[in-house]
Structures are given as structure tokens and as C-alpha cells.
């Protein structure tokens, strides 16, 4: 019962009311339902925050939704503190103890006084708490660590593992969490009394509401320019958790820390911290109007990063998937020295002339544990057998005569002949596969041979395919005058599947801006990238470009390419959108040249460049300067033929072709027999 409908992340503060205007170092909260994110909420003080949480939880309860709520302060103290203070090692008893004693208003609270009182009770005023942030002195609480004598551990186990984590005993100063704990745990205690709540890891997260401890800085990087760090971080944490599969979330919650508690995501930082793309990642440099193909590709290569999450799966299930982390050999291959042939093994080489060696009893076969052979003796060995101790050379059985308990053969034979050394293929601990690699059948063999069972994989990239335009109808439907059948969506769906990604059909959107906006909103929580066709230019009915422009995250790339030119690139609620041309030929060419390598990077793979070949032309053509051209082509008798028409609406040419001929930007006259670059569809992954 670990599936959650709603994720909540809260950045807490123990300071005074921060005013009506949103600001940093305040309380911020973010909500994510089913992958759809609400805007972060600014909460000016703890009383407002508690009221907001109560209202949110009541609404979620009424809707029957299960909630996982994370708060950025520790849920427990180092071992022994709870029992010393309450007589019980139960951390939730300590929560109750604190809630009865913390006095809190929007303008002040008694956290420093309470810390001093605890120090006097447990440590003669010398610890465990320290730092008095008030102007007046407080009995039992020092302003600094002078004379400090902590009877407990300085940090919890999880804080010792989390680089940069602060001790819960520090009550104030930059990064301190001591005051946040006292005020925060008191609020959570009252919420526990109102709702069905489980507190992880002290309780199994099976209630309608589950509370977890989070530390946003563990997995969230710097905020984009112009955004408040706290607001950005809670939204990112909620997004990260919402993107987890149920099984992966269960793995992260499988923690045994019954008294001290644990920071959610500790040990899984790399998996959770996949950064989202920035809204301006597609922005062109100032003054750019026409972009050469290579410059456009360089911009995509430099600015795009992986957006997919990470999961652990058996290597046997990894075919076609992308590695998130390098794979390291758990065992050498071969693990032991072994024989490459059927024959007879002995120690050392032999010079020319006849040789006679006594034959030891028994034999060594593949799978046998290595035995031992006395010096000067030989033993029967079969291909693949581990070499017995005392054997380092093998002579082929065809070269041997066995008689009267001996073997007889003629030299010379080189020491080490017909054997394989341990680790001559792969050494234990060696990286055998790199992150970003798409797993092949040969990789499965390599991982199995070196003892690899489970590996870290990128989750499949979810690509939404959307067609736009009132003129489109489905194949098989009646098309009235002025309408055409939608050819782009099935074509692009096939392309995406061939690339190894998960295709999600988003259907057709009419030439209506509100309807298109609703379609994009619905898709943003279900896909990692959107491919659209049509509406990518700047005309009256080009609503895709207009919406991306309204969102403040759109760039219309006019690329020096034929067929193609307009490519609308933008972001919709954090999801990259590739607005391809509406003409099918241009849509396919732009998908192969631009969308394919971009989607590889978004999926966590390495940037890919198609392999082309110089072949003689079976055509003639005069080309103007300025644009790179891609001609539908195929190879026949070792020469490149091109389709008779270059019209971008001639879909039959796409089916006729088996690849593309690429002609560079300069003017050229191609004559029959001249070398041209031919790129087969297979080089694009089709």
C-alpha cells in the first residue's frame, strides 16, 4: 500500500513572521498530484502554515487521496536523548513532550529557553544544545560552543552520511535546524492527532497520510535565476518523489532507523537529482535569424540533459535500455586460468625433440574445481577446464600419443601454449559498460559472464505525439473538401518507437488555443517530451508557437535546412516541446536530424550522430548555396538514387527511400559518379 496520490514538500522556518510579500528564508510548500504540480505556496508564519496544512489535508481526506508529506527538519535526535528526557526511547513520545512545552506565536517562540531548560536537566547547562540567538542571556544555553559537553552523539547516523548536514543541537545560525525541529515537531504532533498519520521510519507508511523527513539540498541544485531558492526546492522535491515508481519508492522507504529517523533519499541522491531543463534552454543567441544545421545541433547538445529517472532492474531485463551508471565487473573473465583446447597439461614449455611425461590419474573438465598435478607429470584436460595447480601449458590431443601410462609428443612447445590467463578478457572491478550506453545482446553476455545481476537503468523516455490542425482527420474517416488524413502522427509514433522510447499518443488538437492549452496541460504530467507537427511557424493559426510564446519559453528556430526550416522549441510546465513542420517529409527529416539526438540525451543516452558513407551519385543536381539539403535516397548497385520529386508533401518518396543523401550548405553541381554522403535510415535507428 505504498502508492500515493499527492506529494507535499514543506520548507520550514523557526523565525518570526516574514510579512505578506513572498521572500526567502521563509516557509514554502509545494503540492504535486499525479505528476501535475501546483505553484509553490508562500506561508508567512507557522500558524498560517499549520492552518494551510490542515485545510489541505482535510480536502485530500475528503477526496480519498493518499498523501506523502515531507518536511525539511529532523524527525529524531541521536540515540538516547528521547529516553533521557521522557523515560521512553520512542521518538514519538518525545514529539508529544515537545508539543506540550513549545510556546509559539507569529512574532516569537520559546525555543531558546526550552533548550536551556533541557540542558540544565540533562547536562548541567553544558549541553547538548548550544547557540543563544537572543539579546538576553539564557540560563543553561551558551551563545557559542564554549564549555560544551554533549552527553549524546553529535549527529545522527544519517547526518554523518549526508555531507554538509547540521547537528540538531545547534539552535541558531546559518543552516541550523534545532529550532526548526522544536517548532516543526509540535505542529506535526497536532496534525497527527487530527488525521490518520504514519511517521516514517518509525511507523510503516500505510496510513492515509505519511510524514517523511526531507532535506532539499540533498538532491536539488541551485534555483534558476530570478526564482526563490526555497520555493524552487520544495517544488523540485515534490516532483522528484512524484516521478518515482511504486517499487522504487518502496526501496527508498525500506530503512531501519527506529529511534533516530532517516533523511528520505539518502543514498539515492544521483537517482533523485536529475535536474529539469531550464525554460530558456532553447533560446538563440542575440542577433541569430538563420541557424546553420551544425550550430543548431551544437546548441541542443550543449543545453540538453537527461530528464528521465533511474531504477534498478536485473541485467537480464535490460535489453534496449539505457545505463544510468557504469557497470563494474564483479568477477574476472576468465575467473581462473583455463585450457583453450582438449589435450594434456603440464608445467613449462618444451624444446625440440621427443618428450615423454608420466600421465597423472583423473582429468580436468569444465566445471571441475582445480586440482593439483605433481611436477614433471601431465594430466588430461578438456576445453574450458580450470588449469590444475602445477599446469600452465597444454599440448593438443592430436599431437599426443598415449602409451603405458605416459604421453609422448614432439616439441617445441611454448610455455603457456593453448591456455587462457585469468582476467585476460576482463579484470574484476573493471568498468565494462559506460553510463549512457543502450544495452545490446552482447552486453547481456558480458554482464552475465562477469557476475552482474542488478544494474541502474534510466527509465524509458515517454514521448507524447500530438498533431494539430482542423484540416486533419483519422485514416479511414471520411475527409470532406479541405481535409486530409493525419499521416504525421502514425509516422512519428513509429519513429519514436524505433528509437527505443515509449510512445504516448496525444491525439489531434483543433486550431483552438484553449483546447490546445488544455491538451498540453493534461500531457505535461504524463510525458517527458512532446513532439508536435504543424503550427510551428508564426501564422494566424500557428497556435502551438503562440502558446509557447505566452509561456515565456519558446524559440522559433529558422534553420538553414531543406526540407524544414521552422522548428518551434519550447517548454510547457517543464516538459520540452519540439514543434516540427507540418509537411510529412519535413517533419520526418527534422525528427531524424534534430529530435533523435536530442531525445537520446533527454533519455540519458550519449549524443548520437548518424554514420554516413561516401558513395557515387546515380543522379545529377544543381544546388544553390545557403541551406543544407536532405534528399530521399536509396542504394542500388552501389550508387545513390534519389526520389524524382523534392516536394515536401510527397509521402510516397519517404516510403520509397531507404535513407537520405546529405548535401552541404555551399553551392554545388552534382554529376553522376560524383561522391555524395549517403545516410541509411538504419544509421538513425530506423
XYZ file of C-alpha atoms in Angstrom:
686
model
C 0.000 0.000 0.000
C 2.760 2.412 -0.958
C 1.079 4.228 -3.829
C 0.449 7.909 -3.100
C -1.860 10.266 -4.970
C -0.473 13.535 -3.620
C 3.045 14.590 -2.709
C 3.612 17.583 -0.424
C 7.004 19.134 0.345
C 7.453 21.820 3.021
C 10.452 24.037 3.736
C 10.146 25.075 7.407
C 11.371 28.061 9.419
C 11.588 28.764 13.142
C 11.898 32.519 12.624
C 9.311 35.231 13.149
C 6.543 36.261 10.740
C 8.129 37.154 7.385
C 5.450 39.527 6.094
C 2.957 39.462 3.287
C 5.452 39.647 0.434
C 6.993 36.281 -0.591
C 10.647 36.090 0.374
C 13.476 33.691 1.017
C 14.225 32.032 4.379
C 10.509 31.590 4.987
C 8.056 28.703 4.928
C 7.263 27.383 1.445
C 5.155 24.412 0.402
C 4.582 22.608 -2.888
C 1.935 20.092 -3.964
C 2.188 17.568 -6.784
C -0.793 15.366 -7.698
C -0.179 12.597 -10.180
C 2.715 14.460 -11.757
C 0.774 17.747 -12.092
C 2.416 20.461 -9.998
C 0.703 23.373 -8.266
C 2.619 26.625 -7.917
C 4.667 26.790 -4.669
C 2.796 28.422 -1.766
C 4.330 31.086 0.475
C 3.334 30.777 4.154
C 4.349 33.793 6.205
C 4.474 32.111 9.640
C 3.970 28.749 11.337
C 0.411 29.476 12.359
C -0.571 30.215 8.755
C 1.336 27.120 7.667
C -0.484 24.904 10.165
C -3.867 26.245 9.042
C -2.921 25.701 5.385
C -1.786 22.130 6.072
C -4.964 21.354 7.987
C -7.114 22.659 5.126
C -5.062 20.774 2.524
C -5.183 17.500 4.455
C -8.917 17.834 5.058
C -9.505 18.301 1.319
C -7.280 15.335 0.449
C -9.037 13.230 3.083
C -12.445 14.107 1.680
C -11.255 13.214 -1.834
C -9.939 9.857 -0.636
C -6.384 10.597 -1.737
C -3.309 9.183 -0.038
C -0.708 11.800 0.850
C 3.050 11.640 1.362
C 4.208 14.839 3.058
C 7.872 15.758 3.505
C 9.203 18.310 5.993
C 12.756 19.657 5.996
C 13.700 19.153 9.642
C 14.884 16.062 11.555
C 12.240 13.737 12.962
C 14.526 12.274 15.630
C 17.521 13.029 17.859
C 20.675 10.949 18.396
C 20.212 7.690 20.283
C 19.495 8.022 23.977
C 18.071 11.548 24.030
C 14.389 10.557 23.921
C 14.766 8.113 26.800
C 16.818 10.563 28.877
C 14.130 13.221 28.517
C 10.886 11.191 28.564
C 11.837 7.811 30.029
C 10.996 6.142 26.688
C 13.138 5.541 23.617
C 10.029 6.090 21.443
C 10.752 9.222 19.358
C 7.035 9.974 19.054
C 6.840 10.224 22.844
C 9.483 12.936 22.530
C 7.283 14.660 19.909
C 4.461 14.760 22.454
C 6.815 16.015 25.173
C 7.961 18.905 22.988
C 4.446 19.794 21.801
C 3.354 20.249 25.434
C 6.185 22.694 26.138
C 6.777 24.696 22.942
C 5.093 28.116 23.063
C 4.791 29.703 19.640
C 3.289 32.867 18.169
C 3.903 34.647 14.839
C 6.310 37.060 16.486
C 8.185 34.887 18.984
C 8.634 31.413 20.468
C 10.387 29.876 23.454
C 12.748 27.514 21.630
C 15.919 29.007 23.136
C 14.526 28.969 26.675
C 13.343 25.377 26.249
C 16.776 24.339 25.001
C 18.388 25.939 28.080
C 15.964 24.169 30.405
C 16.755 20.803 28.781
C 20.491 21.473 29.130
C 20.072 22.171 32.837
C 18.037 18.981 33.254
C 20.415 16.677 31.343
C 23.851 18.221 31.166
C 24.332 20.745 33.984
C 23.802 23.543 31.471
C 26.704 22.461 29.247
C 24.787 20.651 26.502
C 23.540 19.079 24.395
C 22.041 22.288 22.875
C 24.046 25.399 22.065
C 23.648 28.859 20.450
C 21.515 31.546 22.037
C 20.225 33.897 19.343
C 18.503 36.380 21.672
C 19.848 39.643 23.089
C 19.289 38.441 26.680
C 21.237 35.675 28.369
C 19.540 32.316 28.904
C 20.481 30.119 31.833
C 21.816 26.828 30.537
C 22.270 27.869 26.866
C 25.615 29.239 25.711
C 25.922 31.668 22.813
C 28.658 29.560 21.267
C 30.154 26.140 21.894
C 32.293 27.443 24.777
C 32.475 24.888 27.609
C 30.266 22.498 25.610
C 29.917 18.931 26.957
C 27.378 16.898 24.968
C 26.329 13.648 26.688
C 24.996 12.311 23.351
C 26.359 11.784 19.854
C 26.940 14.996 17.921
C 24.997 13.745 14.883
C 22.565 11.027 13.948
C 23.851 8.234 11.722
C 22.104 9.690 8.668
C 23.592 13.135 9.296
C 27.068 11.632 9.458
C 26.449 10.154 5.995
C 24.851 13.268 4.484
C 27.660 15.634 3.555
C 27.062 19.105 4.950
C 24.232 18.133 7.331
C 23.981 20.221 10.506
C 23.681 18.838 14.009
C 20.255 19.074 15.595
C 21.834 20.517 18.774
C 22.610 23.885 17.104
C 19.694 26.197 17.872
C 20.522 29.101 15.571
C 22.805 30.479 12.905
C 23.123 29.715 9.209
C 21.879 26.229 8.395
C 20.800 25.407 11.945
C 17.863 23.007 12.352
C 17.480 22.824 16.159
C 14.767 25.493 16.326
C 13.006 24.157 13.235
C 12.764 20.764 14.932
C 11.140 22.036 18.115
C 8.557 24.200 16.364
C 8.018 21.802 13.467
C 7.575 18.638 15.525
C 4.992 20.420 17.646
C 2.923 21.248 14.541
C 3.260 17.694 13.199
C 2.138 16.313 16.556
C -1.101 18.291 16.342
C -1.627 17.128 12.745
C -1.119 13.532 13.888
C -3.922 13.989 16.392
C -6.327 15.232 13.700
C -5.583 12.864 10.814
C -4.684 9.241 10.156
C -0.898 9.691 10.033
C 2.091 7.345 9.937
C 5.519 8.820 10.675
C 8.343 7.236 8.685
C 10.583 5.457 9.517
C 9.143 4.939 12.984
C 5.905 3.587 11.507
C 5.131 1.800 8.241
C 3.789 4.349 5.709
C 0.419 2.624 5.304
C -1.899 5.320 6.679
C -3.800 7.800 4.505
C -1.181 10.405 5.436
C 2.514 9.605 5.797
C 5.143 12.065 7.021
C 8.762 11.812 5.905
C 11.860 13.817 6.695
C 13.397 15.551 3.666
C 16.470 17.661 3.061
C 16.013 19.519 -0.256
C 19.687 20.419 -0.618
C 20.484 16.691 -0.730
C 19.011 16.284 -4.210
C 18.122 19.761 -5.544
C 20.655 22.040 -7.181
C 20.719 25.849 -7.408
C 17.481 27.619 -8.294
C 17.146 29.208 -11.746
C 17.935 32.901 -11.901
C 15.109 35.035 -10.558
C 13.450 32.246 -8.528
C 13.376 31.996 -4.730
C 15.538 29.052 -3.667
C 13.125 27.684 -1.036
C 10.158 27.783 -3.423
C 12.165 26.136 -6.193
C 13.483 23.398 -3.905
C 10.150 22.248 -2.472
C 8.632 22.092 -5.944
C 11.604 20.055 -7.148
C 11.467 17.636 -4.204
C 7.746 17.067 -4.786
C 8.419 16.466 -8.483
C 11.256 14.055 -7.751
C 9.160 11.940 -5.384
C 6.098 12.027 -7.641
C 8.191 10.662 -10.531
C 9.176 7.517 -8.603
C 7.655 4.165 -9.462
C 5.900 2.443 -6.553
C 8.543 -0.295 -6.301
C 11.376 2.233 -6.296
C 9.667 4.326 -3.629
C 9.279 1.177 -1.537
C 13.022 0.538 -1.843
C 13.838 4.049 -0.662
C 11.462 3.699 2.293
C 12.955 0.354 3.381
C 15.011 1.879 6.210
C 15.677 0.603 9.728
C 16.165 3.646 11.960
C 13.590 3.173 14.765
C 14.839 5.891 17.094
C 16.928 8.438 15.204
C 14.914 8.625 11.979
C 16.293 8.989 8.468
C 16.512 11.511 5.635
C 14.416 10.366 2.686
C 16.530 9.820 -0.425
C 19.846 9.455 1.412
C 21.899 7.002 -0.627
C 19.778 7.641 -3.713
C 20.918 11.189 -4.427
C 22.030 10.534 -8.011
C 18.737 8.878 -8.819
C 16.594 11.684 -7.426
C 18.625 14.677 -8.529
C 18.077 14.564 -12.296
C 17.785 18.317 -12.973
C 14.909 19.659 -15.056
C 15.559 21.703 -18.152
C 15.592 25.473 -17.874
C 12.886 27.485 -19.595
C 15.499 29.344 -21.621
C 17.433 26.286 -22.791
C 16.232 26.758 -26.375
C 16.929 30.492 -26.555
C 19.023 31.527 -29.552
C 21.966 33.916 -29.199
C 21.096 37.554 -29.810
C 21.040 38.515 -33.477
C 20.626 34.995 -34.833
C 17.981 34.688 -37.555
C 19.053 31.747 -39.708
C 20.788 28.923 -37.894
C 23.090 26.501 -39.739
C 22.342 22.837 -39.054
C 25.626 22.176 -37.232
C 25.155 25.223 -34.974
C 21.607 24.125 -34.144
C 22.864 20.637 -33.251
C 25.659 22.086 -31.096
C 23.142 24.235 -29.198
C 20.974 21.197 -28.454
C 23.979 19.094 -27.473
C 25.282 21.731 -25.044
C 21.972 22.616 -23.382
C 20.030 19.390 -23.022
C 20.417 16.952 -20.134
C 18.734 13.735 -19.069
C 15.202 14.168 -17.701
C 14.403 10.513 -17.011
C 14.522 8.918 -13.586
C 16.562 5.895 -12.558
C 15.507 2.412 -11.495
C 17.248 -0.835 -10.571
C 16.441 -3.918 -12.646
C 18.002 -7.328 -13.279
C 20.503 -7.140 -16.119
C 18.520 -9.835 -17.921
C 15.677 -7.328 -18.356
C 17.882 -4.516 -19.668
C 17.952 -5.192 -23.423
C 17.487 -1.905 -25.290
C 17.540 0.147 -22.081
C 19.984 2.943 -21.238
C 22.528 2.593 -18.445
C 22.332 5.256 -15.743
C 25.582 4.232 -14.037
C 28.692 2.412 -15.272
C 28.659 -1.370 -14.850
C 31.634 -2.803 -12.996
C 32.742 -6.428 -13.338
C 32.030 -8.396 -10.187
C 34.267 -11.235 -11.352
C 37.179 -11.616 -13.751
C 36.646 -13.284 -17.097
C 38.004 -15.920 -17.224
C 37.848 -16.195 -13.429
C 40.692 -18.783 -13.424
C 43.394 -19.835 -15.895
C 41.897 -22.458 -18.207
C 42.613 -24.541 -21.270
C 41.526 -23.403 -24.730
C 41.665 -26.917 -26.238
C 41.269 -30.615 -25.469
C 44.690 -32.031 -24.669
C 47.211 -32.655 -21.926
C 48.516 -30.114 -19.445
C 51.852 -29.838 -17.673
C 54.241 -27.181 -16.368
C 56.596 -25.197 -18.578
C 57.409 -25.281 -22.269
C 59.451 -27.897 -24.118
C 62.223 -27.507 -26.673
C 62.517 -29.505 -29.910
C 62.701 -33.250 -29.978
C 60.623 -36.076 -28.448
C 59.197 -35.813 -24.917
C 57.718 -38.382 -22.551
C 55.752 -37.456 -19.410
C 54.022 -39.728 -16.905
C 50.224 -39.300 -17.013
C 48.505 -38.495 -13.721
C 45.225 -40.219 -12.898
C 41.948 -38.410 -13.427
C 41.226 -35.452 -15.654
C 40.191 -31.771 -15.557
C 36.886 -30.877 -17.245
C 34.917 -27.624 -17.464
C 33.212 -27.023 -14.139
C 35.650 -29.110 -12.072
C 37.385 -27.474 -9.135
C 41.092 -27.033 -9.907
C 43.157 -29.993 -8.713
C 46.913 -30.353 -8.407
C 49.495 -32.056 -10.626
C 52.953 -33.052 -9.436
C 55.979 -31.547 -11.103
C 57.023 -33.451 -14.192
C 53.609 -35.081 -14.703
C 50.867 -34.398 -17.266
C 47.083 -34.559 -16.865
C 44.185 -34.935 -19.285
C 42.355 -31.556 -19.734
C 39.202 -30.697 -21.666
C 38.346 -27.360 -23.265
C 37.307 -24.734 -20.720
C 38.643 -26.613 -17.690
C 40.363 -24.607 -14.977
C 44.061 -25.432 -15.008
C 45.141 -27.564 -12.050
C 47.889 -26.209 -9.827
C 51.178 -27.145 -11.452
C 49.852 -26.784 -15.022
C 50.454 -23.768 -17.251
C 50.879 -25.291 -20.715
C 48.664 -27.556 -22.850
C 49.539 -29.682 -25.853
C 46.751 -30.591 -28.322
C 45.487 -34.147 -28.055
C 46.026 -34.567 -31.823
C 49.765 -34.107 -31.238
C 49.979 -36.670 -28.425
C 50.311 -40.480 -28.295
C 49.216 -42.135 -25.048
C 51.001 -45.369 -24.157
C 51.756 -47.299 -20.958
C 50.651 -44.519 -18.620
C 52.633 -41.833 -20.403
C 52.133 -39.205 -23.078
C 54.582 -38.814 -25.937
C 54.877 -35.765 -28.203
C 57.433 -33.804 -30.156
C 58.497 -30.260 -29.326
C 58.995 -27.468 -29.438
C 56.009 -26.122 -27.464
C 55.956 -22.669 -25.933
C 55.236 -22.187 -22.215
C 51.623 -21.101 -21.749
C 50.538 -22.529 -25.111
C 46.821 -23.248 -25.636
C 45.765 -21.663 -22.321
C 43.851 -18.566 -21.264
C 45.021 -16.443 -18.373
C 42.697 -15.354 -15.558
C 41.265 -11.907 -16.332
C 42.809 -11.708 -19.803
C 39.392 -10.566 -21.081
C 38.052 -8.604 -18.080
C 39.533 -7.960 -14.641
C 37.342 -7.902 -11.527
C 36.451 -4.303 -10.629
C 36.951 -3.033 -14.189
C 34.271 -0.805 -15.730
C 32.851 -2.876 -18.584
C 29.956 -0.682 -19.765
C 29.668 3.109 -19.628
C 26.729 5.188 -18.434
C 24.581 6.323 -21.357
C 25.032 3.104 -23.319
C 21.997 1.351 -24.793
C 22.229 -2.321 -23.813
C 22.804 -4.840 -26.620
C 22.532 -8.668 -26.593
C 26.340 -8.832 -26.476
C 26.271 -6.605 -23.362
C 23.937 -9.111 -21.695
C 26.540 -11.832 -22.285
C 29.354 -9.646 -20.910
C 27.411 -8.758 -17.752
C 26.406 -12.366 -17.140
C 29.994 -13.596 -17.621
C 31.301 -11.092 -15.081
C 28.667 -11.831 -12.438
C 26.457 -8.763 -12.799
C 22.882 -9.239 -11.648
C 21.246 -5.860 -10.949
C 22.063 -2.588 -12.725
C 20.980 1.051 -12.638
C 18.910 1.957 -15.698
C 17.260 5.096 -16.968
C 13.504 4.866 -17.094
C 12.192 4.865 -20.663
C 11.683 8.334 -22.143
C 7.948 8.977 -22.529
C 7.346 10.846 -25.772
C 3.927 12.344 -26.448
C 2.905 12.665 -30.117
C 0.409 15.426 -30.904
C -0.976 16.580 -34.243
C -2.633 19.980 -34.617
C -4.979 21.419 -37.212
C -8.681 21.475 -38.139
C -7.821 20.036 -41.540
C -6.805 16.641 -40.088
C -8.959 13.525 -39.809
C -8.025 9.971 -38.903
C -7.218 7.433 -41.615
C -10.434 5.619 -42.510
C -12.659 8.541 -41.574
C -14.462 10.498 -44.278
C -12.471 13.556 -45.296
C -14.588 16.422 -46.602
C -13.297 19.038 -49.009
C -10.279 20.795 -47.481
C -9.455 17.980 -45.042
C -6.579 15.477 -45.152
C -5.765 12.301 -43.273
C -3.294 12.656 -40.439
C -0.100 10.982 -41.681
C 2.361 12.629 -39.296
C 1.137 11.150 -36.024
C 1.438 7.471 -37.050
C 4.758 8.228 -38.764
C 6.240 9.992 -35.732
C 4.858 7.332 -33.388
C 6.717 4.705 -35.399
C 9.876 6.783 -35.400
C 9.795 7.257 -31.613
C 9.198 3.543 -31.002
C 12.056 2.642 -33.347
C 14.313 4.976 -31.367
C 13.613 2.834 -28.278
C 11.381 5.289 -26.414
C 7.850 4.859 -25.072
C 5.319 6.475 -27.409
C 2.185 8.083 -25.934
C -0.478 9.097 -28.454
C -1.853 12.531 -27.524
C -4.276 12.563 -30.447
C -5.247 15.566 -32.573
C -5.851 19.082 -31.294
C -8.047 21.548 -33.227
C -6.998 25.038 -34.235
C -8.287 26.372 -30.944
C -5.863 27.889 -28.470
C -7.825 26.985 -25.331
C -8.275 23.377 -26.452
C -4.584 23.069 -27.288
C -3.626 24.552 -23.926
C -5.829 22.002 -22.149
C -4.271 19.188 -24.169
C -0.747 20.324 -23.245
C -1.706 20.725 -19.573
C -3.062 17.178 -19.454
C 0.033 15.777 -21.173
C 2.625 17.559 -19.031
C 2.224 15.172 -16.098
C 2.342 12.047 -18.273
C 5.231 12.569 -20.692
C 8.872 13.656 -20.654
C 8.893 15.336 -24.083
C 6.260 16.308 -26.656
C 6.576 16.091 -30.436
C 4.025 18.091 -32.369
C 3.627 18.667 -36.086
C 2.058 21.739 -37.617
C 1.542 25.132 -36.009
C 5.287 25.627 -35.677
C 5.537 28.843 -37.659
C 4.164 32.319 -36.931
C 0.863 32.452 -38.824
C -2.626 33.232 -37.505
C -3.396 29.548 -36.909
C 0.002 28.597 -35.543
C -1.336 28.223 -32.006
C 1.473 25.975 -30.768
C 4.052 28.704 -31.315
C 1.744 31.298 -29.786
C 1.132 29.248 -26.626
C 4.815 28.543 -26.101
C 5.452 32.249 -26.591
C 2.831 33.090 -23.955
C 4.521 30.643 -21.551
C 7.743 32.624 -21.951
C 9.648 29.542 -23.073
C 9.560 29.463 -26.859
C 12.147 29.875 -29.586
C 11.348 29.724 -33.296
C 14.460 28.308 -34.891
C 14.702 29.162 -38.588
C 17.185 26.539 -39.622
C 19.082 26.579 -42.892
C 17.780 23.174 -43.925
C 15.720 21.811 -46.800
C 13.129 20.426 -46.285
C 12.220 22.028 -42.984
C 13.207 25.496 -41.766
C 10.735 26.336 -38.954
C 11.324 24.401 -35.736
C 9.425 25.640 -32.682
C 11.228 24.661 -29.489
C 9.957 25.451 -26.044
C 8.935 24.293 -22.587
C 5.461 23.585 -21.279
C 5.287 23.156 -17.500
C 8.851 21.846 -17.513
C 8.322 19.497 -20.463
C 10.360 20.163 -23.636
C 8.274 20.585 -26.792
C 9.564 20.024 -30.326
C 7.243 21.713 -32.797
C 8.002 20.021 -36.112
C 6.901 21.283 -39.543
C 3.505 20.113 -40.784
C 4.658 18.696 -44.125
C 5.402 14.973 -43.617
C 8.746 14.955 -45.430
C 9.992 17.979 -43.483
C 8.592 16.521 -40.246
C 10.489 13.250 -40.713
C 13.748 14.921 -41.745
C 13.654 17.288 -38.750
C 12.753 14.392 -36.431
C 15.749 12.382 -37.653
C 18.259 15.223 -37.749
C 17.255 17.170 -34.614
C 14.728 15.324 -32.435
C 16.515 11.973 -32.482
C 19.849 13.058 -30.912
C 18.024 15.449 -28.585
C 15.721 12.691 -27.335
C 18.696 10.370 -26.829
C 20.222 12.915 -24.448
C 16.887 13.516 -22.697
C 16.616 9.738 -22.240
C 20.049 9.596 -20.605
C 21.993 8.228 -23.593
C 25.026 9.742 -25.252
C 24.615 12.265 -28.076
C 24.274 10.279 -31.304
C 25.471 11.178 -34.776
C 24.373 9.129 -37.798
C 27.025 7.215 -39.710
C 27.184 8.291 -43.362
C 29.054 6.811 -46.324
C 30.521 8.400 -49.435
C 29.063 6.656 -52.484
C 28.799 7.531 -56.192
C 25.714 9.507 -57.212
C 23.230 7.978 -59.664
C 21.702 11.433 -60.282
C 22.557 14.965 -61.316
C 21.582 18.119 -59.421
C 22.457 21.786 -59.243
C 22.206 23.125 -55.696
C 22.056 26.750 -54.547
C 24.158 27.994 -51.650
C 22.757 28.670 -48.179
C 20.899 25.594 -46.958
C 21.841 22.008 -46.173
C 19.642 19.696 -48.206
C 18.448 16.174 -47.480
C 17.236 14.139 -50.463
C 15.218 10.948 -50.132
C 17.518 8.248 -51.452
C 18.366 4.569 -51.676
C 21.359 2.487 -52.774
C 21.201 0.406 -55.932
C 24.279 -1.281 -57.422
C 26.463 0.701 -55.035
C 25.148 4.095 -56.202
C 22.763 6.543 -54.549
C 19.464 7.095 -56.321
C 17.207 9.997 -55.273
C 13.442 10.325 -55.470
C 12.201 12.047 -58.596
C 10.473 14.900 -56.724
C 11.763 17.043 -53.845
C 8.267 18.202 -52.850
C 7.864 18.028 -49.055
C 4.333 16.690 -49.370
C 5.328 13.644 -51.452
C 4.937 10.967 -48.759
C 5.465 8.173 -51.279
C 9.086 9.275 -51.508
C 9.590 8.561 -47.815
C 8.358 5.008 -48.299
C 10.398 4.602 -51.499
C 13.596 5.786 -49.827
C 15.931 3.761 -47.611
C 17.942 6.731 -46.393
C 18.952 10.315 -47.129
C 21.600 11.969 -49.274
C 23.066 14.959 -47.420
C 24.292 17.908 -49.479
C 26.254 20.565 -47.519
C 25.492 24.296 -47.499
C 27.759 25.580 -50.299
C 26.535 25.741 -53.897
C 27.343 22.606 -55.850
C 26.732 20.763 -59.072
C 26.412 17.035 -58.567
C 27.138 14.877 -61.576
C 26.622 11.156 -61.959
C 29.504 9.284 -60.381
C 30.472 12.124 -58.027
C 30.782 11.104 -54.379
C 27.880 12.132 -52.119
C 27.194 11.379 -48.457
C 24.507 8.723 -48.053
C 22.966 8.118 -44.606
C 20.864 4.937 -44.408
C 17.751 5.052 -42.241
C 19.441 2.392 -40.109
C 22.044 4.937 -39.030
C 19.196 6.946 -37.493
C 17.931 3.873 -35.651
C 15.054 3.092 -38.049
